[in-house]
Short mmCIF file of C-alpha atoms in Angstrom, two decimals:
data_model
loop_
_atom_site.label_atom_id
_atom_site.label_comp_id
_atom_site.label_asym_id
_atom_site.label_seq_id
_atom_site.Cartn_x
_atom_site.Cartn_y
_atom_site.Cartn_z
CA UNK A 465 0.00 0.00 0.00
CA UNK A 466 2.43 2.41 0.70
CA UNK A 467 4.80 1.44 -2.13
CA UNK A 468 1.48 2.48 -4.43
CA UNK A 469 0.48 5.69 -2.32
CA UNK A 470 4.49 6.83 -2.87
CA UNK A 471 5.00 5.90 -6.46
CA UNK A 472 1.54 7.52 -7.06
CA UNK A 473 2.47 10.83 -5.26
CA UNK A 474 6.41 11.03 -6.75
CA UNK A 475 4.46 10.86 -10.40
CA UNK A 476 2.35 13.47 -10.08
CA UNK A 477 4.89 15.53 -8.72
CA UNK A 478 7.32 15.03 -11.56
CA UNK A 479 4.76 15.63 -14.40
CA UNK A 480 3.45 19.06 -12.58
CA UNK A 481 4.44 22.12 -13.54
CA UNK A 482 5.68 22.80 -10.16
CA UNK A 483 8.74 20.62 -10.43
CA UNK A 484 9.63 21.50 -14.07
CA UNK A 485 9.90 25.29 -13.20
CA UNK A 486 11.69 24.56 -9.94
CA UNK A 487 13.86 22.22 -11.34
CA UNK A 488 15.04 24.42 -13.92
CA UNK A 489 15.39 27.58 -11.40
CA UNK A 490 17.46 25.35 -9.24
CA UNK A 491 19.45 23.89 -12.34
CA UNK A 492 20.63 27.44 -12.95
CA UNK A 493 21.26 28.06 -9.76
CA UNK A 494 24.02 25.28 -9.09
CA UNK A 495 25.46 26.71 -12.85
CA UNK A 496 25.86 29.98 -11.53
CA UNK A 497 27.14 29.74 -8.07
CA UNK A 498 29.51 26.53 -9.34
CA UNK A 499 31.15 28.96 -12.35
CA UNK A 500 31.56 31.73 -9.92
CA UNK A 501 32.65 29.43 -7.59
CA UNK A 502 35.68 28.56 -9.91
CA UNK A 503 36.51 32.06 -11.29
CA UNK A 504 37.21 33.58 -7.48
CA UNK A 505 38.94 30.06 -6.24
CA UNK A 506 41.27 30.65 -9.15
CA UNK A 507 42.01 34.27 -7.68
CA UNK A 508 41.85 33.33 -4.01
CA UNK A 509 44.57 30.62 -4.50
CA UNK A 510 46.66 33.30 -6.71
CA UNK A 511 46.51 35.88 -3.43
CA UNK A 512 47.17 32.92 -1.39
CA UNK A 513 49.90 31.75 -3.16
CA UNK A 514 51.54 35.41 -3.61
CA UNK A 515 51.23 35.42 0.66
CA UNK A 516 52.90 32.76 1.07
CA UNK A 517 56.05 33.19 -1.42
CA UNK A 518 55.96 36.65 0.35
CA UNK A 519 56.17 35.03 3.84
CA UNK A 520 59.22 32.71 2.93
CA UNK A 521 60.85 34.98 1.44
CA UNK A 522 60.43 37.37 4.70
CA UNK A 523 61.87 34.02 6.72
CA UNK A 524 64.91 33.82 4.14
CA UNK A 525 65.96 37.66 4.78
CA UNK A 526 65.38 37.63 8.54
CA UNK A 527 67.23 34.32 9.11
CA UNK A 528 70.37 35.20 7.28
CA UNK A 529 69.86 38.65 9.13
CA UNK A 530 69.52 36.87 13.00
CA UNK A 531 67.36 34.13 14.62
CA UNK A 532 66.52 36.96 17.06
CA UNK A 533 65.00 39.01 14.19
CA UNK A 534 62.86 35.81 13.31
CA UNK A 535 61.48 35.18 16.80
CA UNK A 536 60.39 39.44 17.44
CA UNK A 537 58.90 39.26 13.52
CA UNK A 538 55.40 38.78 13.73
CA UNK A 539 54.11 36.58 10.87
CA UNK A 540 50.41 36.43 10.04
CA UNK A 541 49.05 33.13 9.33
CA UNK A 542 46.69 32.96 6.51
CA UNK A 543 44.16 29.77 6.01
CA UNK A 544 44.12 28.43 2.71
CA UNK A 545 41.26 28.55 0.36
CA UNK A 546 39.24 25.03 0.75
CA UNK A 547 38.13 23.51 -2.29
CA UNK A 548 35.41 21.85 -0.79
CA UNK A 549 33.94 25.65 0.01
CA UNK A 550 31.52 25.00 -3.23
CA UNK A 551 29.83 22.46 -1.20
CA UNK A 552 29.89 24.88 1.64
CA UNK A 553 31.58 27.98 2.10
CA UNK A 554 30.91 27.98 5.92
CA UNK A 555 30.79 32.05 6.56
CA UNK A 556 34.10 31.80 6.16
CA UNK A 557 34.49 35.25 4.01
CA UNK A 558 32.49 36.83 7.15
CA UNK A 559 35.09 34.61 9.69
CA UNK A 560 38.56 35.73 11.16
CA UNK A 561 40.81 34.03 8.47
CA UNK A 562 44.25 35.84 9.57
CA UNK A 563 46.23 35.50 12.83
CA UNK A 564 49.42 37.00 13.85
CA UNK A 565 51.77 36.01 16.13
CA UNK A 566 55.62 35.67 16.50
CA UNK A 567 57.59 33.57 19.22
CA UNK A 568 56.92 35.24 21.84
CA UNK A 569 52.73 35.65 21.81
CA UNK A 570 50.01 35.04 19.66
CA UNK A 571 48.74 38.83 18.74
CA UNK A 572 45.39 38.67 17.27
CA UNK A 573 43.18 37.80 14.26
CA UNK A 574 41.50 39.92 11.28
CA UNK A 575 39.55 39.04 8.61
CA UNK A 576 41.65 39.74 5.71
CA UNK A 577 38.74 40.36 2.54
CA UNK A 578 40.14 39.27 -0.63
CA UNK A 579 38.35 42.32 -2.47
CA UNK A 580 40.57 45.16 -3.75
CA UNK A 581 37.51 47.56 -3.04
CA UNK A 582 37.02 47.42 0.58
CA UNK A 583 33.82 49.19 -0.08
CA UNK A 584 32.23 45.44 -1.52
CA UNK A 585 30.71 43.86 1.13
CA UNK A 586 31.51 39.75 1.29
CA UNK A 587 28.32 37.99 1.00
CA UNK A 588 27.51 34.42 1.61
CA UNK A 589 28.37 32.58 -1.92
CA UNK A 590 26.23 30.39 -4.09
CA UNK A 591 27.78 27.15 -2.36
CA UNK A 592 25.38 24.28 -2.05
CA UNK A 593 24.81 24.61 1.10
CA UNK A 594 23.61 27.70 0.33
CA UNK A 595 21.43 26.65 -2.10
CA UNK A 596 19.95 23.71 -0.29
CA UNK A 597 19.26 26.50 2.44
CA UNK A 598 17.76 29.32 0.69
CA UNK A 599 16.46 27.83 -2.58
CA UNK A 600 15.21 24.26 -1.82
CA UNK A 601 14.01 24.60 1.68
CA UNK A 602 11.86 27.32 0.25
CA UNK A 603 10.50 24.49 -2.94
CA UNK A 604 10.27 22.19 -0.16
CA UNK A 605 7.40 23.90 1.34
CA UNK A 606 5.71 24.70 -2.01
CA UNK A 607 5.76 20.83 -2.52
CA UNK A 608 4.28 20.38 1.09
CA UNK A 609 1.99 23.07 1.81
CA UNK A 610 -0.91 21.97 0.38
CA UNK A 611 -0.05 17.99 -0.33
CA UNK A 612 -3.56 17.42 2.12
CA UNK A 613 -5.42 20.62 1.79
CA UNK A 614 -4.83 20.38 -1.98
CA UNK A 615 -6.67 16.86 -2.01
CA UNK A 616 -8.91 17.91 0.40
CA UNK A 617 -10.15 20.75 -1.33
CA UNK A 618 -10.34 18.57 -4.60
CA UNK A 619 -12.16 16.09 -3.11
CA UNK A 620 -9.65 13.55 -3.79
CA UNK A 621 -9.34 12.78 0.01
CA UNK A 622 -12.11 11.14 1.05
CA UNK A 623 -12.06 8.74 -1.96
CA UNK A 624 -8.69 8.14 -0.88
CA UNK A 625 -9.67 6.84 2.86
CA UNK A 626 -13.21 5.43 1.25
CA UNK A 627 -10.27 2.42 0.78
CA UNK A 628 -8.49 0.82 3.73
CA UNK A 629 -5.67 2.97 3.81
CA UNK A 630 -4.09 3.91 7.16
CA UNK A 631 -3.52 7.20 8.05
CA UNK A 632 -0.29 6.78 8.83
CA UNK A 633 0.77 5.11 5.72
CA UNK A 634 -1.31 7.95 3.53
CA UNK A 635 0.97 10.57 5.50
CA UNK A 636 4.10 8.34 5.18
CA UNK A 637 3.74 8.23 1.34
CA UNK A 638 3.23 12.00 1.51
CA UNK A 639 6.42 12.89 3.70
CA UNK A 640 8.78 10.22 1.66
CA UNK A 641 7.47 11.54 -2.03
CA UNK A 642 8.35 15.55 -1.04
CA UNK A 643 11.71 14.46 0.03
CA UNK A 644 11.97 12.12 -2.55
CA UNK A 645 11.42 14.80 -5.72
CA UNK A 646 13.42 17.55 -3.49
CA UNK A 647 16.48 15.46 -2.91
CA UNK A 648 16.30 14.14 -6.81
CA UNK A 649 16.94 18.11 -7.45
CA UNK A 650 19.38 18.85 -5.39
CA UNK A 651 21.36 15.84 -6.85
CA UNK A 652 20.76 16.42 -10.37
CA UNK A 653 22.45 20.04 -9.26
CA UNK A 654 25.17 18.76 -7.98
CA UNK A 655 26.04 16.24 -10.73
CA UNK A 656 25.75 19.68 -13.20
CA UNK A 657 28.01 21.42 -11.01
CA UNK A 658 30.53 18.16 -10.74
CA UNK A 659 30.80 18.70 -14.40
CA UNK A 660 31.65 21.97 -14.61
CA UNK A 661 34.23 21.46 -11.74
CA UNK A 662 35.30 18.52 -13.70
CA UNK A 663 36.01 20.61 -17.13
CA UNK A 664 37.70 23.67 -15.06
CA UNK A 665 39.96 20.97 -13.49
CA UNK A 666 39.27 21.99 -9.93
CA UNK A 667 38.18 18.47 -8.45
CA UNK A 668 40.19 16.45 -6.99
CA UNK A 669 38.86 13.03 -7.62
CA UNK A 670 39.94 11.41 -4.23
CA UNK A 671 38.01 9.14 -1.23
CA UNK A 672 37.83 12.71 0.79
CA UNK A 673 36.21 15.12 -1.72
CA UNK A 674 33.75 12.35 -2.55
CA UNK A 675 33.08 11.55 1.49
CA UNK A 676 31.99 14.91 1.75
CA UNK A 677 29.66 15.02 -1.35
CA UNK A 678 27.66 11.78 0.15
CA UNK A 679 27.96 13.27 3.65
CA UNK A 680 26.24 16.36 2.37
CA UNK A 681 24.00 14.94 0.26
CA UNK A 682 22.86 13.05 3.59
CA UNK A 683 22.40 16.33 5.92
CA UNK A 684 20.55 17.57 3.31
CA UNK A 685 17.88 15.11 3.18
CA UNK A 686 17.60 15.73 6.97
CA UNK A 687 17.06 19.48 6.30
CA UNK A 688 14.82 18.82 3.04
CA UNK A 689 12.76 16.29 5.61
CA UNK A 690 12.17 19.12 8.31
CA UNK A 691 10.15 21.35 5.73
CA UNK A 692 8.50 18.86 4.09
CA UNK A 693 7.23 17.88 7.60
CA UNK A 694 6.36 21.67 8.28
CA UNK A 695 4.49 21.68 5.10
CA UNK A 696 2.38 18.61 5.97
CA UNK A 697 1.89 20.04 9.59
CA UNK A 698 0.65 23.51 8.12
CA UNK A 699 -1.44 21.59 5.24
CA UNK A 700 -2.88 19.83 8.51
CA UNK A 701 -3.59 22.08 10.55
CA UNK A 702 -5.21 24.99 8.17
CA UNK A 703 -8.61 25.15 7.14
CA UNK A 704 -7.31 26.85 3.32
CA UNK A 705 -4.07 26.60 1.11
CA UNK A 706 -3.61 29.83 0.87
CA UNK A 707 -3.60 30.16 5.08
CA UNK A 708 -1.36 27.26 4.88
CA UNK A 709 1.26 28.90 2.46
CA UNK A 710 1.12 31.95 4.77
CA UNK A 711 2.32 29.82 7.46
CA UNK A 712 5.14 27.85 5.72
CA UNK A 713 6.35 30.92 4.76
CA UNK A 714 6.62 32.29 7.86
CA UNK A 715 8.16 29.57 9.14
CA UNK A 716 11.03 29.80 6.30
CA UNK A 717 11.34 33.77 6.96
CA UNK A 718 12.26 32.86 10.71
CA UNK A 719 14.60 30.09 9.94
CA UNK A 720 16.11 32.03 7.04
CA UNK A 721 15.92 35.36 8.13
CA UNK A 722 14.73 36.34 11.58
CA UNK A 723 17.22 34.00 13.83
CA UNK A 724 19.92 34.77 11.65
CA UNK A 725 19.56 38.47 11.75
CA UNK A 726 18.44 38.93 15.05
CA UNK A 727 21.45 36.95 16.76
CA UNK A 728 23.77 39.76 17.47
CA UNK A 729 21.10 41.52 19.51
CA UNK A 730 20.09 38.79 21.16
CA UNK A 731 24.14 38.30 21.70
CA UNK A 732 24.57 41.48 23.58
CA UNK A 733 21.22 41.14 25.10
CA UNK A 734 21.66 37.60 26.54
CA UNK A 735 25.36 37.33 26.44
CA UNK A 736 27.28 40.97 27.02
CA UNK A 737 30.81 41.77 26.73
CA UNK A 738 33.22 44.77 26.88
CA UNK A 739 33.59 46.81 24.38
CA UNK A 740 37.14 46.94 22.86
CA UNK A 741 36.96 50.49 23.96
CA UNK A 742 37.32 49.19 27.19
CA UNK A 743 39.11 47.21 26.79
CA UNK A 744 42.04 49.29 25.05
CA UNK A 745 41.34 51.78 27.90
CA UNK A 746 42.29 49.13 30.57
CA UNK A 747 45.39 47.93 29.11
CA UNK A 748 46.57 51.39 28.76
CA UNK A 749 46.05 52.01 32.30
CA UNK A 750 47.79 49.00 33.20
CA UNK A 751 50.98 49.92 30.95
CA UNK A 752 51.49 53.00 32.44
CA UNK A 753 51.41 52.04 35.73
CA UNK A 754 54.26 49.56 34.33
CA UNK A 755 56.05 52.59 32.89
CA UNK A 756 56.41 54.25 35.66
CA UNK A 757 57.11 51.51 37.82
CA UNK A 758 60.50 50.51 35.69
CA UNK A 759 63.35 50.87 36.86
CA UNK A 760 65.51 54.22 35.72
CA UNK A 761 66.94 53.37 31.98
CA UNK A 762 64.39 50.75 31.49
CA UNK A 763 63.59 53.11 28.00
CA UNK A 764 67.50 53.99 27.42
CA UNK A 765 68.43 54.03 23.81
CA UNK A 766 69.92 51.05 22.49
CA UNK A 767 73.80 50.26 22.26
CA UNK A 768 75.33 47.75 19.92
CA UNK A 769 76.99 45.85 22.99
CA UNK A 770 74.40 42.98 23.61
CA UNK A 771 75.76 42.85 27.61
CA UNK A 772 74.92 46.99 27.97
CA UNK A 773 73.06 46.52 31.31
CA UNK A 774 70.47 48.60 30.66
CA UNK A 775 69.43 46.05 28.04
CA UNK A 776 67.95 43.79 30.19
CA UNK A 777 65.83 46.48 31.97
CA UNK A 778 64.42 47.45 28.78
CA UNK A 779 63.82 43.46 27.74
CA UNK A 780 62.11 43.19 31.09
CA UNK A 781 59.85 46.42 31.00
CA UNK A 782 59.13 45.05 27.24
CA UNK A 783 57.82 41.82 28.18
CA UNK A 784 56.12 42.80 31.08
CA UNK A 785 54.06 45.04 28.64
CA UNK A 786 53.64 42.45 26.11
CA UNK A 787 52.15 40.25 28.82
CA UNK A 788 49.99 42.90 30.40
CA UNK A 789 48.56 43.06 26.14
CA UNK A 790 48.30 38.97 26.37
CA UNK A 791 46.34 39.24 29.66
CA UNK A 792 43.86 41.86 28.59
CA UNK A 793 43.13 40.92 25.07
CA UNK A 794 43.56 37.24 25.85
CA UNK A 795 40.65 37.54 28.09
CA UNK A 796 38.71 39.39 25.92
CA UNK A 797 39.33 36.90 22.86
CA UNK A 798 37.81 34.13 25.27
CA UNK A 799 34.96 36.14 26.04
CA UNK A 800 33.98 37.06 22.13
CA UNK A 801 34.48 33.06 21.73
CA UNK A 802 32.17 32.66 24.59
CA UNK A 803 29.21 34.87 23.28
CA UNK A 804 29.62 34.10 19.59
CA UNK A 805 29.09 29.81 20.76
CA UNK A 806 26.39 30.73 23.39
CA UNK A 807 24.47 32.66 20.22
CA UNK A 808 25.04 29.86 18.31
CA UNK A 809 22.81 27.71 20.76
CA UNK A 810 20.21 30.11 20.57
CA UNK A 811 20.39 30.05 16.54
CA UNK A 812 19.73 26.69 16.93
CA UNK A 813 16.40 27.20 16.95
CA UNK A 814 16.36 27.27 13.14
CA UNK A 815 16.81 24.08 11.27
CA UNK A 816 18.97 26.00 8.30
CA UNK A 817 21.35 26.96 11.19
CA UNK A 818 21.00 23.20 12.26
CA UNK A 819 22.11 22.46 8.40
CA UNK A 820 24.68 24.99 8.18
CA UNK A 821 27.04 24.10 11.34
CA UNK A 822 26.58 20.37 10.07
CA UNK A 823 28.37 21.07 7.54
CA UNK A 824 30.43 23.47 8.81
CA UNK A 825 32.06 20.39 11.49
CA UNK A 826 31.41 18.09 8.15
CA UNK A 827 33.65 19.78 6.04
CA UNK A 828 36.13 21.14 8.20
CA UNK A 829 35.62 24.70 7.66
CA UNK A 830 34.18 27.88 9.91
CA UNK A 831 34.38 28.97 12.90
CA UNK A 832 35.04 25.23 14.18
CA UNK A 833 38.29 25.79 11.47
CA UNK A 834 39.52 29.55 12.77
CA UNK A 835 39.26 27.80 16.93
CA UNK A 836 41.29 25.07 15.53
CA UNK A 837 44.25 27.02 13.93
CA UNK A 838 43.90 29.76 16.67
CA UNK A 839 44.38 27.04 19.33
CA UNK A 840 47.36 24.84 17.71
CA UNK A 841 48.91 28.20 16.83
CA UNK A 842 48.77 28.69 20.57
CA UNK A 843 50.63 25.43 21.08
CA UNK A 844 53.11 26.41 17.83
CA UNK A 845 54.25 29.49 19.17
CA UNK A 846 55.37 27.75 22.70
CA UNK A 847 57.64 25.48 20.73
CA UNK A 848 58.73 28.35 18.75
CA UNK A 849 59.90 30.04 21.42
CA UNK A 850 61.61 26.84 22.87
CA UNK A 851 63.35 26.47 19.67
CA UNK A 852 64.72 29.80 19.60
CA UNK A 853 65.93 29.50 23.42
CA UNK A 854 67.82 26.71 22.44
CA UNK A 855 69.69 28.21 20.16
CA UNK A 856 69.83 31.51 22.31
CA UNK A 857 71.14 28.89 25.40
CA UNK A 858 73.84 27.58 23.14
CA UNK A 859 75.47 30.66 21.96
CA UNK A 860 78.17 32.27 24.20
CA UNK A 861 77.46 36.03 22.60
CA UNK A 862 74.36 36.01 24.42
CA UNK A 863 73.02 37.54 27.47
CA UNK A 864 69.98 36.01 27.11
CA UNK A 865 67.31 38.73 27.96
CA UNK A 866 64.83 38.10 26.32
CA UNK A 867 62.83 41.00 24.41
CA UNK A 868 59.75 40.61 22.63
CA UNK A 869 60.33 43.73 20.47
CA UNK A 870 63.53 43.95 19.81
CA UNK A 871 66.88 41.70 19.09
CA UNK A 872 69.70 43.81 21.31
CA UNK A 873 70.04 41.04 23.84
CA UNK A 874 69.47 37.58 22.30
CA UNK A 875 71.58 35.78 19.97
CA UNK A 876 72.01 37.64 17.08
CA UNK A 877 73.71 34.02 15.09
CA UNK A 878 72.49 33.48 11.41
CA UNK A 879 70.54 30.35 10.60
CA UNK A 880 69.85 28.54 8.35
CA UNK A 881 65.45 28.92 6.73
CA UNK A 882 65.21 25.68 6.16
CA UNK A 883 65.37 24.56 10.29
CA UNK A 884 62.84 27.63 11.33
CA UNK A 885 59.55 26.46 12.47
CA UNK A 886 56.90 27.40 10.20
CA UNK A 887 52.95 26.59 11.33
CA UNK A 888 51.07 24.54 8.91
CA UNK A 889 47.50 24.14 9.13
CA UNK A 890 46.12 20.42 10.11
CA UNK A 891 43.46 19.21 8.44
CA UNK A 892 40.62 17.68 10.62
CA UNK A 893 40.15 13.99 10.08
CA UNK A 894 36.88 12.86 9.53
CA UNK A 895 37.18 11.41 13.17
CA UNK A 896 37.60 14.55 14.71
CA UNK A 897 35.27 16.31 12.63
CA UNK A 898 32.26 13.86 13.45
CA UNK A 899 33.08 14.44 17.39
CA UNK A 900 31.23 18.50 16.54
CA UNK A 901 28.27 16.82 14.53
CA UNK A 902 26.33 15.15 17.39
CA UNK A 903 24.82 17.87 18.72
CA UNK A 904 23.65 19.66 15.79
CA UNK A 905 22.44 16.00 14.78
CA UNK A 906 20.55 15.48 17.62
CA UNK A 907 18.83 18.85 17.71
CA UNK A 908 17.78 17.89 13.80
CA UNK A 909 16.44 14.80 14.19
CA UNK A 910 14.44 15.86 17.31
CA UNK A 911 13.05 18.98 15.21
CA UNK A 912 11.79 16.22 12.72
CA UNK A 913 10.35 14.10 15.35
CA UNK A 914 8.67 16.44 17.21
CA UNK A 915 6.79 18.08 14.12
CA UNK A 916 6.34 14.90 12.44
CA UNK A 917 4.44 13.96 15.50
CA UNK A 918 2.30 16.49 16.31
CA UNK A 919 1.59 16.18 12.29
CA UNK A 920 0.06 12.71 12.47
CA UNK A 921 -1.73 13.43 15.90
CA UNK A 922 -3.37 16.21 13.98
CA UNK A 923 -3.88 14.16 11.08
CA UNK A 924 -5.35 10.95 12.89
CA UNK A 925 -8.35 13.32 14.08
CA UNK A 926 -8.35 15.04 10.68
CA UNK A 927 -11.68 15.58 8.96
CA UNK A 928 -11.35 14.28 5.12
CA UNK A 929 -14.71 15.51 4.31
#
């Protein structure tokens, strides 16, 4: 019975006109945001590349200058473009994609745009995820909204149950048929945009690019599932299809649009911080009170003999203000990471947020990518500083005071680039990644379950007539 009810339902949904103008608006879609996918990858990798010829070439000059010029540089670490952003770009042109740092501390982050008019803004990008989120949840609900009401209103319904068909297999058939046509678009999309990858050359035919595909093809049909359930729920629960389309589209326009764009107030409402004002205002306090607590000649001009005494006042007073800036905006840093995750539980209230930091922890990109790489640069820049007091330790020409700023009273030995510690980004294993899934997983499939059943209890007492 329900293999009839579902083949029944997935043919009139493929011969409607409803499918053949969606499916060629979402056809077009994929096209576009695949080919402009491939025309900025080709100029973010460029700029990427440029950075980091620039950056060796910086570690050359400054390590056949002295290693102690090396460990005061600061170097800014810049993530690589992921090819796997056309599945889903993650935020990550909205995300903190350059941190600085040199041996001693790790400075800061920026988001470094890759527009030469910093009047563009960076927008989300036609990914698939973005698609899937925007486009097809949206086509979802045009499928759904009226998949009882429309049979009810055509008198189709009560012929329907004037047979022995349960209920529950009737609303079954319905659910698995919406899904069913949905998901067949979103793959036919991505097999067009495969192709178009395929002739630019971009894909990388491997067991991890094609992981990811299936794994996103599979969160999709979880977010394509929530809709369609939505859609049945408002085609139950509305005496009219036009009330009922009212109400899915409401529901969209607060998944799409309200929780997004009200989740910085609702940030500083529920979960305040400082402003950097104070911040900066703080820290300056606190570095004067450690300028004028320094010993006299902790500022004395410098002298070319590395044992001058008044060297190592001035390496002290230097890192005692380069710790008071680690303290402060340390802090601070932990608090923005605080509020941004907090906010992030509140988004969860929208399934397209659900979908979106699935893939995010899916693919390895994100926010869950910048905490990565900010926290391993952490534990880089302690063995870069080890490394460079070994070599410090072992050479006699050394006081060894050690000055974040400047290289007056540290070694001052060449070295050779090719030993200098350079931080590479790790790429998360599909192990790790998995580990930040659950959650967002769990809050998914309990959205789905909890609509889907107060669908059918609403449908069991349903009146067909």
């Amino acid at each position: 019975m329900f293999t009839t009810l579902y083949i029944h339902e997935i043919q009139n949904y493929l011969y409607g006109l409803r499918f053949q103008v969606s499916f060629i608006i979402v056809l077009l879609v994929f096209c576009i945001g695949t080919v402009s996918f491939v025309t900025s990858y080709n100029e973010v990798q460029s700029n990427y590349a440029r950075v980091q010829q620039v950056q060796e070439e910086t570690v050359g000059k400054l390590a056949d200058l002295n290693v102690s010029k090396l460990a005061v540089h600061r170097f800014n670490f810049a993530t690589a473009p992921r090819l796997n952003g056309v599945i889903a770009d993650c935020k990550e042109s909205m995300l903190p994609n350059s941190i600085s740092y040199s041996a001693y501390n790790v400075f800061g982050f920026n988001v470094r745009s890759g527009n030469t008019n910093p009047l563009i803004v960076q927008t989300d990008t036609l990914s698939w995820a973005f698609i899937l989120s925007m486009f097809l949840s949206f086509i979802t609900l045009l499928f759904a909204f009226d998949a009882i009401l429309g049979e009810k209103e055509e008198h189709t319904l009560a012929l329907v149950f004037s047979n022995p068909v349960p209920r529950k297999t009737f609303l079954l058939s319905k659910l698995a048929s919406v899904v069913t046509v949905v998901t067949l678009m979103a793959v036919m999309g991505i097999i067009v945009s495969l192709f178009i990858l395929l002739f630019s050359g971009k894909v990388q035919w491997d067991g991890t690019f094609l992981l990811e595909i299936a794994g996103f093809i599979g969160i999709s049909v979880l977010l394509i599932t929530v809709f369609a359930v939505f859609g049945l729920l408002a085609s139950a629960l509305t005496p009219h299809s036009n009330v009922s389309l009212l109400v899915s589209l409401c529901f969209w326009l607060f998944s799409a649009v309200v929780v997004p764009n009200t989740a910085v107030f609702w940030a500083n409402k529920l979960f305040p911080i400082p402003s950097i004002d104070d911040v900066n205002k703080k820290c300056v306090e606190e570095r004067w009170d450690i300028v004028r607590n320094a010993p006299a000649g902790s500022q004395s001009s410098q002298d070319n003999n590395p044992f001058f005494p008044r060297h190592e006042l001035r390496a002290n007073l230097y890192m005692n203000l380069m710790l008071c800036d680690k303290k402060h905006y340390d802090h601070y840093y932990n608090q923005m990471f605080r509020q941004f995750e907090n906010t992030r539980l509140f988004t969860l209230l929208s399934p397209i947020a659900q979908f979106d930091y699935m893939n995010e922890a899916f693919m390895g990109g994100g926010y869950l990518r910048f905490r990565t790489n900010w926290n391993n640069l952490h534990s880089f820049q302690a063995q870069y500083l080890q490394w460079f007091k070994d070599i410090d330790a072992k050479d006699p020409k050394s006081p060894h005071w050690y000055n974040p700023e400047e290289d007056y009273s540290t070694s001052r030995q060449k070295v050779s680039a090719d030993i200098v510690p350079q931080y590479k980004e790790q790429i998360a294993s599909f192990g790790s990644r998995m580990q930040f899934i659950g959650g967002y997983l769990a809050a998914m499939v309990l959205t789905i379950a909890v609509l889907f059943v107060l669908c059918f209890i609403k449908f069991v007492r349903y009146d067909v007539r």
